Amino acid sequence: WLFDLYDINGNGEISSDEFVAIVECLKEVGTLHFNVKKMSDIYNKLDTSKDGVITKDEFVIGVTSHPELMDLFNCRQILPVL
């Protein structure tokens, strides 16, 4: 569910533009406190294939295996990552 929220255009991948858009929304509601470097580091951590997009598998594995990402995306409080 959470991946589908971030995959704004529904193509099965999260682009850097989609990631920025979601992070900006979270920032506006006061959920995130970050800087550009941290945002870039998170995106690069999730994009394990280094092809410039985050697939659903990369997202699920990346978020569920890193507690700081679970907290960042508030996964523990809302709905399952899938």
Coordinates of N, CA, C and O in Angstrom, one line a residue, residues 18-51:
E18 N 9.2 11.6 -8.1 CA 8.1 11.1 -7.2 C 8.5 11.1 -5.8 O 7.7 11.5 -4.9
F19 N 9.7 10.7 -5.5 CA 10.2 10.6 -4.2 C 10.3 12.0 -3.6 O 9.9 12.3 -2.4
V20 N 10.8 13.0 -4.3 CA 10.9 14.4 -3.9 C 9.5 14.9 -3.6 O 9.3 15.6 -2.6
A21 N 8.5 14.6 -4.4 CA 7.2 15.1 -4.3 C 6.6 14.6 -3.0 O 5.9 15.3 -2.2
I22 N 6.7 13.3 -2.7 CA 6.2 12.7 -1.5 C 6.9 13.3 -0.2 O 6.3 13.6 0.8
V23 N 8.2 13.4 -0.3 CA 9.0 13.9 0.8 C 8.6 15.3 1.1 O 8.4 15.7 2.3
E24 N 8.3 16.1 0.1 CA 7.9 17.5 0.3 C 6.5 17.5 0.9 O 6.3 18.4 1.8
C25 N 5.6 16.7 0.5 CA 4.3 16.6 1.2 C 4.4 16.2 2.7 O 3.8 16.9 3.5
L26 N 5.3 15.3 3.0 CA 5.5 14.9 4.4 C 6.1 16.0 5.2 O 5.8 16.2 6.3
K27 N 7.0 16.7 4.5 CA 7.6 17.8 5.2 C 6.6 18.9 5.5 O 6.7 19.5 6.6
E28 N 5.7 19.2 4.6 CA 4.7 20.2 4.8 C 3.8 19.9 5.9 O 3.3 20.8 6.6
V29 N 3.5 18.7 6.2 CA 2.6 18.3 7.3 C 3.4 18.1 8.6 O 2.9 17.7 9.6
G30 N 4.7 18.4 8.5 CA 5.6 18.3 9.7 C 6.0 16.9 10.1 O 6.5 16.7 11.2
T31 N 5.9 16.0 9.2 CA 6.4 14.6 9.5 C 7.9 14.4 9.4 O 8.4 13.6 10.1
L32 N 8.5 15.1 8.5 CA 9.9 14.9 8.3 C 10.8 16.2 8.6 O 10.3 17.3 8.4
H33 N 11.9 15.9 9.1 CA 12.9 16.9 9.3 C 14.2 16.4 8.6 O 14.8 15.4 9.1
F34 N 14.5 16.9 7.5 CA 15.6 16.4 6.7 C 16.3 17.5 5.9 O 15.8 18.6 5.9
N35 N 17.4 17.1 5.3 CA 18.0 18.0 4.4 C 18.2 17.3 3.0 O 17.9 16.1 2.9
V36 N 18.7 18.0 2.0 CA 18.8 17.4 0.7 C 19.7 16.2 0.7 O 19.4 15.2 0.0
K37 N 20.8 16.3 1.4 CA 21.7 15.2 1.4 C 21.1 13.9 2.0 O 21.2 12.9 1.5
K38 N 20.4 14.1 3.1 CA 19.7 13.0 3.7 C 18.7 12.4 2.8 O 18.6 11.1 2.7
M39 N 17.9 13.2 2.1 CA 16.9 12.7 1.2 C 17.6 11.9 0.0 O 17.1 10.9 -0.3
S40 N 18.7 12.5 -0.5 CA 19.4 11.8 -1.5 C 20.0 10.5 -1.0 O 20.0 9.4 -1.8
D41 N 20.5 10.4 0.2 CA 21.1 9.2 0.7 C 20.0 8.1 0.9 O 20.3 7.0 0.6
I42 N 18.8 8.5 1.3 CA 17.7 7.6 1.5 C 17.3 7.0 0.1 O 17.2 5.8 0.0
Y43 N 17.2 7.9 -0.9 CA 16.8 7.4 -2.2 C 17.9 6.4 -2.7 O 17.5 5.3 -3.2
N44 N 19.1 6.8 -2.6 CA 20.2 5.9 -3.1 C 20.3 4.6 -2.3 O 20.6 3.6 -2.9
K45 N 19.9 4.6 -1.0 CA 19.9 3.4 -0.2 C 18.8 2.5 -0.7 O 19.0 1.2 -0.8
L46 N 17.7 3.0 -1.1 CA 16.6 2.2 -1.6 C 16.8 1.7 -3.0 O 16.3 0.6 -3.3
D47 N 17.4 2.5 -3.8 CA 17.7 2.1 -5.2 C 18.9 1.2 -5.3 O 20.0 1.6 -5.8
T48 N 18.8 -0.1 -4.9 CA 19.9 -1.0 -4.8 C 20.4 -1.4 -6.2 O 21.6 -1.7 -6.3
S49 N 19.6 -1.4 -7.2 CA 20.1 -1.7 -8.5 C 20.8 -0.6 -9.2 O 21.4 -0.7 -10.2
K50 N 20.7 0.6 -8.6 CA 21.4 1.8 -9.1 C 21.0 2.2 -10.5 O 21.7 2.7 -11.3
D51 N 19.7 1.9 -10.9 CA 19.2 2.3 -12.2 C 18.4 3.6 -12.2 O 17.8 3.9 -13.2

